[in-house]
PDB file of C-alpha atoms in Angstrom:
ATOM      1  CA  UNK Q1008     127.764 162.658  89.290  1.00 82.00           C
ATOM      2  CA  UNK Q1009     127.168 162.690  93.136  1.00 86.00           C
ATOM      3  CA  UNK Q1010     129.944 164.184  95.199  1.00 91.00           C
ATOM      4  CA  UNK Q1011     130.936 165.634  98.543  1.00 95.00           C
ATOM      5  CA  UNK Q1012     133.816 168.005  98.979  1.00 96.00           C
ATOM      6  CA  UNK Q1013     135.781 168.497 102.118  1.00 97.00           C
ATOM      7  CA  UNK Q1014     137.540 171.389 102.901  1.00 97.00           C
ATOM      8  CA  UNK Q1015     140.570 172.082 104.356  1.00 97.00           C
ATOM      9  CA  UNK Q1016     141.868 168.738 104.443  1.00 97.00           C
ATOM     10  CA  UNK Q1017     143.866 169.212 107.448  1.00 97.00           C
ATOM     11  CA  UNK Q1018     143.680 171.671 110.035  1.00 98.00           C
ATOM     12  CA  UNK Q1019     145.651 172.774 113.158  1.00 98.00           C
ATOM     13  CA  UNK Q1020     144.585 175.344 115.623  1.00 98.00           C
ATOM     14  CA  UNK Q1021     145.666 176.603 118.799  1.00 98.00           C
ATOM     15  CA  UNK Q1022     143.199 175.761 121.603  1.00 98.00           C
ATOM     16  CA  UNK Q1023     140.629 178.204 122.206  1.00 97.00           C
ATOM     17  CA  UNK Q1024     140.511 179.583 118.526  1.00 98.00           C
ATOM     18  CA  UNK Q1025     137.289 178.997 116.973  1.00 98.00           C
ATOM     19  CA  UNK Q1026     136.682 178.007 113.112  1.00 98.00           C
ATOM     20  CA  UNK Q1027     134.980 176.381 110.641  1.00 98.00           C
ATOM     21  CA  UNK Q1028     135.134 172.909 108.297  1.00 98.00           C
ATOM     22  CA  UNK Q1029     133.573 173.103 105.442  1.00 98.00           C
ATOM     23  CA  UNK Q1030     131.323 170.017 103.125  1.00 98.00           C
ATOM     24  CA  UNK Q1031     130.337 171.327  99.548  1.00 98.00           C
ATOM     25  CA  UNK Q1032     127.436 168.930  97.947  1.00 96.00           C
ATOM     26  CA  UNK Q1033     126.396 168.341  94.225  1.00 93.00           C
ATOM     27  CA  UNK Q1034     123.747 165.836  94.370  1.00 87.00           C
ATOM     28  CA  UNK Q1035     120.449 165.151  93.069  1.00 83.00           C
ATOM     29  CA  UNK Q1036     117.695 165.578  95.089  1.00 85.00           C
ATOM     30  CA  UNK Q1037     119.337 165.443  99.435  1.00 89.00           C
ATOM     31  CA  UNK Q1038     117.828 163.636 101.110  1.00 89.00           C
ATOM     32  CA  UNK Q1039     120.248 164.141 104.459  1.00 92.00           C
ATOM     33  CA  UNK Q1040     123.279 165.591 105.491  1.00 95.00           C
ATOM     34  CA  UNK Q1041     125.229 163.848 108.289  1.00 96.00           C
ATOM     35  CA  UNK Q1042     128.413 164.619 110.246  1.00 98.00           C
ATOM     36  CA  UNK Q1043     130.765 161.935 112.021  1.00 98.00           C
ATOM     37  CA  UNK Q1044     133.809 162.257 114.350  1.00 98.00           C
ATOM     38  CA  UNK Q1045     136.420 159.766 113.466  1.00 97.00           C
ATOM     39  CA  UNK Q1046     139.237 159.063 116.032  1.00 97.00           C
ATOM     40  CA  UNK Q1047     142.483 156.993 114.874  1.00 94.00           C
ATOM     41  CA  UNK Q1048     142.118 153.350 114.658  1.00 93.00           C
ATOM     42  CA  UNK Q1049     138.202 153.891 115.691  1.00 95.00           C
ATOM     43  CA  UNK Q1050     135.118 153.851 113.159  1.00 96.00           C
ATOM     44  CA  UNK Q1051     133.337 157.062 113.051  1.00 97.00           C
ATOM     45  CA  UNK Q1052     130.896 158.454 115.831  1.00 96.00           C
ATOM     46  CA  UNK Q1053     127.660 159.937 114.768  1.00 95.00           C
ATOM     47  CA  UNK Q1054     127.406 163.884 115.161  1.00 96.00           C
ATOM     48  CA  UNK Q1055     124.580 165.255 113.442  1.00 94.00           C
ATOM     49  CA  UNK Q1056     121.752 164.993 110.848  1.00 94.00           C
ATOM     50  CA  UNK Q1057     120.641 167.944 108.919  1.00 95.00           C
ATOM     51  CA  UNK Q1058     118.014 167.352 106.475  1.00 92.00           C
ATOM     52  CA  UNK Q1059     116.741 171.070 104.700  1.00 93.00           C
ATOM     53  CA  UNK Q1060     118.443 174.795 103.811  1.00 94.00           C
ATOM     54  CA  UNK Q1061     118.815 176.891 107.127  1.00 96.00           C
ATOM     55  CA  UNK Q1062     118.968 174.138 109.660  1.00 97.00           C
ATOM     56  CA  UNK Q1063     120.933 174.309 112.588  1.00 98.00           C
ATOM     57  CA  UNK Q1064     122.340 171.589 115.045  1.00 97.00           C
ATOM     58  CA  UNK Q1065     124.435 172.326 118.286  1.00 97.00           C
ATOM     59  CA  UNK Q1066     126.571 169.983 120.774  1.00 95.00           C
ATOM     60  CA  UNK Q1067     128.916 170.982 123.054  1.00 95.00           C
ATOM     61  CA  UNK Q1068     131.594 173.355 120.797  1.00 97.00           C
ATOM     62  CA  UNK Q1069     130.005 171.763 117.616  1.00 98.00           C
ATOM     63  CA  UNK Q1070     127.329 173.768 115.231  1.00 98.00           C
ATOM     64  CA  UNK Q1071     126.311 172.576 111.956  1.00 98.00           C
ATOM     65  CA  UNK Q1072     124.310 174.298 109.683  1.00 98.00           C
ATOM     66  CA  UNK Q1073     123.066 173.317 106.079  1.00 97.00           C
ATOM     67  CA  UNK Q1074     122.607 176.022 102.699  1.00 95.00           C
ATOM     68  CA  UNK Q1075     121.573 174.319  99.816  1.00 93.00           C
ATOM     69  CA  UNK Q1076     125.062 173.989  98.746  1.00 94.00           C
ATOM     70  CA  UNK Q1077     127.202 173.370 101.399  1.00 97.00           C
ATOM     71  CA  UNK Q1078     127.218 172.585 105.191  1.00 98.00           C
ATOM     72  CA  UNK Q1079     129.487 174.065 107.716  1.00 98.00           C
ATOM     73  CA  UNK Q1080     130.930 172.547 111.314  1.00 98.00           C
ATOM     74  CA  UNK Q1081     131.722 175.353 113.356  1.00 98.00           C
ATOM     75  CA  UNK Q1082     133.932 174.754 116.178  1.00 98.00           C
ATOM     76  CA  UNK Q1083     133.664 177.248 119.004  1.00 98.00           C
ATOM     77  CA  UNK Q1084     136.835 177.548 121.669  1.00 98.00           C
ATOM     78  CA  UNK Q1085     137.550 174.142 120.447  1.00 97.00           C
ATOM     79  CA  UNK Q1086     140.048 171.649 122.926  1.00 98.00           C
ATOM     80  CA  UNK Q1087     142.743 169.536 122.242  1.00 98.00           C
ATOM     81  CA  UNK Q1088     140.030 166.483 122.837  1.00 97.00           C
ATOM     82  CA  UNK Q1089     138.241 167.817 119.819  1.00 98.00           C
ATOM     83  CA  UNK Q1090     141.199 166.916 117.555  1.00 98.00           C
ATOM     84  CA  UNK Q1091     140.017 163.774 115.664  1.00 98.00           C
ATOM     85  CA  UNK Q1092     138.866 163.688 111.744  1.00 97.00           C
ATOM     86  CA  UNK Q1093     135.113 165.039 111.056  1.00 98.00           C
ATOM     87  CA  UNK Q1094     133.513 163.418 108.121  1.00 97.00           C
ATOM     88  CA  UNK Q1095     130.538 164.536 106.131  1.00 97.00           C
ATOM     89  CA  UNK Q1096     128.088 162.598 104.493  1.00 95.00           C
ATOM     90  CA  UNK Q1097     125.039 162.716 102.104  1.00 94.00           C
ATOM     91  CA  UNK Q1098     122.100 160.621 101.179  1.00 90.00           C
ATOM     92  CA  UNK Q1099     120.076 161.232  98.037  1.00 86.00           C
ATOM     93  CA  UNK Q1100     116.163 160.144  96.456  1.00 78.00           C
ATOM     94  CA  UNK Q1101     116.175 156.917  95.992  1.00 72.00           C
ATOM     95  CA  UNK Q1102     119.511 155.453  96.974  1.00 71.00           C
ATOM     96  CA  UNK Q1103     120.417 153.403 100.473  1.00 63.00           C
ATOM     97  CA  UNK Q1104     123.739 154.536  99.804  1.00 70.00           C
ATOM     98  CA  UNK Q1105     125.996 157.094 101.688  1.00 87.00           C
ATOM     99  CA  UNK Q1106     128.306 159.731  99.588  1.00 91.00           C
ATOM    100  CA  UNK Q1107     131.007 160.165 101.961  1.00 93.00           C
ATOM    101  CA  UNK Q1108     133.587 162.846 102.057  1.00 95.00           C
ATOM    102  CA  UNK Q1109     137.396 162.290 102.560  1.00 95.00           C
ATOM    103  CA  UNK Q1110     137.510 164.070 105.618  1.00 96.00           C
ATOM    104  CA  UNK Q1111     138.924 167.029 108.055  1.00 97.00           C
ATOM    105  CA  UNK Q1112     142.010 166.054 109.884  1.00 97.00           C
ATOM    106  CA  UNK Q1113     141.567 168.754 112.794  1.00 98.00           C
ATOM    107  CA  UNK Q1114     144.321 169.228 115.255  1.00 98.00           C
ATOM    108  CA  UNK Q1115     144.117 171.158 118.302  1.00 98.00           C
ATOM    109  CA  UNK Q1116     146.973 172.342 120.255  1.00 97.00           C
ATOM    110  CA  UNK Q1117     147.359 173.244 123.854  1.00 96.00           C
TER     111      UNK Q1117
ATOM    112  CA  UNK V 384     124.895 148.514 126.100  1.00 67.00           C
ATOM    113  CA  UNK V 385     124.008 148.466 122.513  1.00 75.00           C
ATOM    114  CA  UNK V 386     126.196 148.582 120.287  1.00 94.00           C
ATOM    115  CA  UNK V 387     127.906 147.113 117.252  1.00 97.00           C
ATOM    116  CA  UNK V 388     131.035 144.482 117.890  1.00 97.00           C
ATOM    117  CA  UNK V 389     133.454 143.846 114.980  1.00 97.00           C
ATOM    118  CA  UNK V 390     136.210 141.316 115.302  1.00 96.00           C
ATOM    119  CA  UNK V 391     139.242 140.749 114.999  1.00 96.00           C
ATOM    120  CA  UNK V 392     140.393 144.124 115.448  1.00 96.00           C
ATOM    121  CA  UNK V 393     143.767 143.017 113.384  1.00 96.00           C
ATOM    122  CA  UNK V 394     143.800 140.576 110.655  1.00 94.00           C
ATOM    123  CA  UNK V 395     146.601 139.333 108.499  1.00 92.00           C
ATOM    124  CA  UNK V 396     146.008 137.261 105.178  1.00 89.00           C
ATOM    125  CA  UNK V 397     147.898 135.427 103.265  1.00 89.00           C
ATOM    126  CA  UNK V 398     147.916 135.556  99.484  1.00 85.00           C
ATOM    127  CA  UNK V 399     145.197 132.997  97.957  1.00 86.00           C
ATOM    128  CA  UNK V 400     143.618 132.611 101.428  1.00 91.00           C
ATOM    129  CA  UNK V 401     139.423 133.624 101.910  1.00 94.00           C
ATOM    130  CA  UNK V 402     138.711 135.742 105.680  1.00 95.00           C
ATOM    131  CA  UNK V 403     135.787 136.239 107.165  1.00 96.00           C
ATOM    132  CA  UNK V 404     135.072 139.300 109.160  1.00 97.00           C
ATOM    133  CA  UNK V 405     133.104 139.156 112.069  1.00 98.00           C
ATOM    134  CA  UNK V 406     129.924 142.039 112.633  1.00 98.00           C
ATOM    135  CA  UNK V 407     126.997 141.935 115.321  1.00 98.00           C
ATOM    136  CA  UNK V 408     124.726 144.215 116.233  1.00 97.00           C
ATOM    137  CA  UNK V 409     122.344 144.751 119.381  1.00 96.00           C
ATOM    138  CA  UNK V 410     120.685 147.573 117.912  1.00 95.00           C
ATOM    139  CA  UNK V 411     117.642 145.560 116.387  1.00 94.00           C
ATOM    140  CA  UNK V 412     118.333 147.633 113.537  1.00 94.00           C
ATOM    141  CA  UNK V 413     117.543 146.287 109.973  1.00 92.00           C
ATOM    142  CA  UNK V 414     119.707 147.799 107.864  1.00 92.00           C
ATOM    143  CA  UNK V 415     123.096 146.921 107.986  1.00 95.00           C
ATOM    144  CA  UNK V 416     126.705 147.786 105.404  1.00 95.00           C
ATOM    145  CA  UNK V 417     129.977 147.258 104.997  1.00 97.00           C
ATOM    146  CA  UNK V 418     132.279 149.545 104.108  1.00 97.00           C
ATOM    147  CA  UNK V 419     136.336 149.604 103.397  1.00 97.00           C
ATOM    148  CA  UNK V 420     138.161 153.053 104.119  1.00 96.00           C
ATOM    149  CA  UNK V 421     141.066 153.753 103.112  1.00 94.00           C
ATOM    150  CA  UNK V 422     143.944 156.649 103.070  1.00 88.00           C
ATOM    151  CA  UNK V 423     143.012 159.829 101.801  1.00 83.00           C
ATOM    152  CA  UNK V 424     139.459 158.205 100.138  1.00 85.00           C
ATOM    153  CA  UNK V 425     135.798 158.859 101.672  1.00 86.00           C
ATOM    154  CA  UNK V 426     134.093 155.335 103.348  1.00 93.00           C
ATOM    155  CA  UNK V 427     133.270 153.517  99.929  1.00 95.00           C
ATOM    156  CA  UNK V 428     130.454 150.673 100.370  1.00 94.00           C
ATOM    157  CA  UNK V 429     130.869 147.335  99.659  1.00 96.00           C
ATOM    158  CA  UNK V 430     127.479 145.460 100.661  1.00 96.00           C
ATOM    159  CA  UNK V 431     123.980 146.524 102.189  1.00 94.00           C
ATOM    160  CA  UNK V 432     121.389 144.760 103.992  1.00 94.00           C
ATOM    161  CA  UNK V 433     117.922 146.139 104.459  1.00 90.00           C
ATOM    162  CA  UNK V 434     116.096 142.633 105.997  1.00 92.00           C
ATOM    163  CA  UNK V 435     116.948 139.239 106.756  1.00 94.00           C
ATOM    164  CA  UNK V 436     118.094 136.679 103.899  1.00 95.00           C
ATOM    165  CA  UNK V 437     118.400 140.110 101.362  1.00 95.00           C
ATOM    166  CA  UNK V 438     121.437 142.033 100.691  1.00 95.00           C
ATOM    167  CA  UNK V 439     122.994 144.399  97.649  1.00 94.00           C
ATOM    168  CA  UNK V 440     126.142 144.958  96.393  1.00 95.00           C
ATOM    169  CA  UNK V 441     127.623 148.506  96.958  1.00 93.00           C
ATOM    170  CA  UNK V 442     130.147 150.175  94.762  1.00 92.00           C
ATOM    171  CA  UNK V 443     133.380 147.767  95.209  1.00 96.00           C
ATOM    172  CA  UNK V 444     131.238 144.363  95.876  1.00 97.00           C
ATOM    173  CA  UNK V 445     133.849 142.555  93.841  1.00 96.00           C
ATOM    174  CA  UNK V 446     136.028 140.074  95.533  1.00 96.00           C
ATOM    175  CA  UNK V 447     133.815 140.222  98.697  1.00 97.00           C
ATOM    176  CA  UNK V 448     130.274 138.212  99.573  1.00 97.00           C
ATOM    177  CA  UNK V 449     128.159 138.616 102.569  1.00 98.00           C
ATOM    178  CA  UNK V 450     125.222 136.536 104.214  1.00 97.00           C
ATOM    179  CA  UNK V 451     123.007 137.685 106.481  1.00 97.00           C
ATOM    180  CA  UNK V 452     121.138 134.915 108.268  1.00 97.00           C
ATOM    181  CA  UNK V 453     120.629 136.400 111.293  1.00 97.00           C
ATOM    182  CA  UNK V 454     119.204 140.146 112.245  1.00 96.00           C
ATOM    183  CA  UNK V 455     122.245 140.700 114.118  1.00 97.00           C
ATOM    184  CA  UNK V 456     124.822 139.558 112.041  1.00 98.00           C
ATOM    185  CA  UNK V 457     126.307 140.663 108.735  1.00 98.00           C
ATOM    186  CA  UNK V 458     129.753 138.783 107.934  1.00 98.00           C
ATOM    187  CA  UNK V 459     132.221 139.876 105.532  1.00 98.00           C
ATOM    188  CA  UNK V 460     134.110 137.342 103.798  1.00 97.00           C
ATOM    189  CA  UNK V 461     137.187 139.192 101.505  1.00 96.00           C
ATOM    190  CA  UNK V 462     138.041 136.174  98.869  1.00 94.00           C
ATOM    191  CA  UNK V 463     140.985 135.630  96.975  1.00 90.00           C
ATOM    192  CA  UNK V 464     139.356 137.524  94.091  1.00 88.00           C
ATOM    193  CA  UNK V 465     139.785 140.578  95.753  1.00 89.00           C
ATOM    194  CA  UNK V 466     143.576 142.079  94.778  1.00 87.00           C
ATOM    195  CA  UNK V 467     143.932 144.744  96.929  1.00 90.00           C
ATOM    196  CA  UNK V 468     142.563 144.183 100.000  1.00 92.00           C
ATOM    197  CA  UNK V 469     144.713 145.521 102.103  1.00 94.00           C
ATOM    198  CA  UNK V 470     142.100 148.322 104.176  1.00 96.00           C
ATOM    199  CA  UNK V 471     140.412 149.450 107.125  1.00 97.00           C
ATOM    200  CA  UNK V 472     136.871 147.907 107.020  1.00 98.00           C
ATOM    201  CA  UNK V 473     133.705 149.214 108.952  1.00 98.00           C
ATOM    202  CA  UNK V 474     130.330 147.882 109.615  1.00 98.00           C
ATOM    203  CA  UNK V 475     127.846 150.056 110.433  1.00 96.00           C
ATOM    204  CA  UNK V 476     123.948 149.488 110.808  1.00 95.00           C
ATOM    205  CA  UNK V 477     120.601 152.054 110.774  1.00 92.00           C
ATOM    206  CA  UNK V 478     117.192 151.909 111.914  1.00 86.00           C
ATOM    207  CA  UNK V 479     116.741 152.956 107.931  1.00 75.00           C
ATOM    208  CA  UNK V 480     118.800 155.180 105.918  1.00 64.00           C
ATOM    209  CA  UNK V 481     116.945 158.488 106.993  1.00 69.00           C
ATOM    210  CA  UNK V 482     119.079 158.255 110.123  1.00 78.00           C
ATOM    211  CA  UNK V 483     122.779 158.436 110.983  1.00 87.00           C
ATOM    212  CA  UNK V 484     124.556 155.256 111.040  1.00 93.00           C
ATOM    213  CA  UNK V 485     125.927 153.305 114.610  1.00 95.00           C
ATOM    214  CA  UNK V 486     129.650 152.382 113.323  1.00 97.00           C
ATOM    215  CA  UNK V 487     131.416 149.033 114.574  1.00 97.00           C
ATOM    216  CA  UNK V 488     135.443 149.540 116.223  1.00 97.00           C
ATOM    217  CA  UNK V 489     136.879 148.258 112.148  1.00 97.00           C
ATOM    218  CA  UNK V 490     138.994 145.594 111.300  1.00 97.00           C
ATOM    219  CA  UNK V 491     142.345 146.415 110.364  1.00 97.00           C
ATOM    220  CA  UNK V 492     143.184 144.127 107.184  1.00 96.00           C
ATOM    221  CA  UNK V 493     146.228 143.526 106.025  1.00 94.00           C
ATOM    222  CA  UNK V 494     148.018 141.556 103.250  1.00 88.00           C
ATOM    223  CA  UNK V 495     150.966 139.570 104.315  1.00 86.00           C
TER     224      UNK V 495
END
């Protein structure tokens, strides 16, 4: 079965201290792998696509990058603004569908 | 600007009682979906629209319908049918399903 892992669940870091969210994948044939903001009460904002291994995408404090396995968000010198809950998604062969992760809560404190 | 407008942004239903929720795009995108979110759960779709007059039912299509008449419109109607309807629900619409989707504000459901 298709599925997309988040990990951790929740964060909370103090502001300037860097790290990393993590989406684990085990689907057939990817197709894409995308990555929303989500702010409470507000649908989700579109980040980044990433569609093969070793793929990189920057914005701002954001970096994705894509193995064949997973993808990581890296968050460098991240501000409380960037507190909000990142989502990661996947598309597969054949399928109009999204898999969607449950989500990062990340928390950044001044 | 372009965008996606979903309305109301609060809704309140009584037991029994069929809503319909609002979605329009300005995107001249084809594809359009509905999805309900909630707590602790990824985004889980309900129905998809790749044209005009065509549209598919998602993983939890029961208890809901859809139409889509118009390019820019997609409405969601939750029916009596559906027993736990109580969610957040998002539209969101693509140029095609290679890209990343352009999400509407949600519509806060809830039973009452």
């Amino acid at each position: 079965e298709d599925q997309v892992t988040q990990s951790p669940e929740a964060l909370r870091l103090q502001e300037g201290e860097s790290s990393s969210l993590n989406c684990s994948y085990t689907v057939s044939g990817l197709r894409g792998l995308f990555w929303y903001r989500q702010d409470p009460g507000k649908g989700p904002e579109f980040l980044f696509t990433l569609y093969s291994a070793g793929e990189e995408k920057e914005k701002e404090r954001l970096k994705a990058t894509l193995t064949k396995k997973e993808s990581f968000l890296h968050i460098t010198a991240p501000k409380p603004e960037d507190s909000a809950t990142y989502l990661c998604a996947v598309t597969t062969s054949g399928t109009y569908k999204y898999i969607f992760g449950t989500g990062t809560r990340l928390k950044v404190l001044a | 600007d372009g965008g996606i407008t979903q309305s109301p942004k609060y809704l309140f239903r009584k037991e029994g009682q069929n809503v319909t929720l609002s979605c329009e795009q300005n995107l001249n995108h084809d594809a359009m979906y509905w999805y309900r979110q909630d707590p602790g759960q990824g985004l889980r779709l309900i129905y998809y629209s790749q044209i005009v007059n065509d549209f598919q039912k998602g993983d939890i299509a029961e208890g809901y319908s859809v139409s889509r008449e118009k390019k820019e419109s997609f409405p969601l109607t939750v029916t009596s049918a559906q027993k736990n309807p109580t969610a957040f629900y998002l539209c969101a619409s693509s140029i095609d399903r290679r890209d990343g989707y352009t999400f509407g504000s949600g519509t806060r459901l809830t039973v009452v």
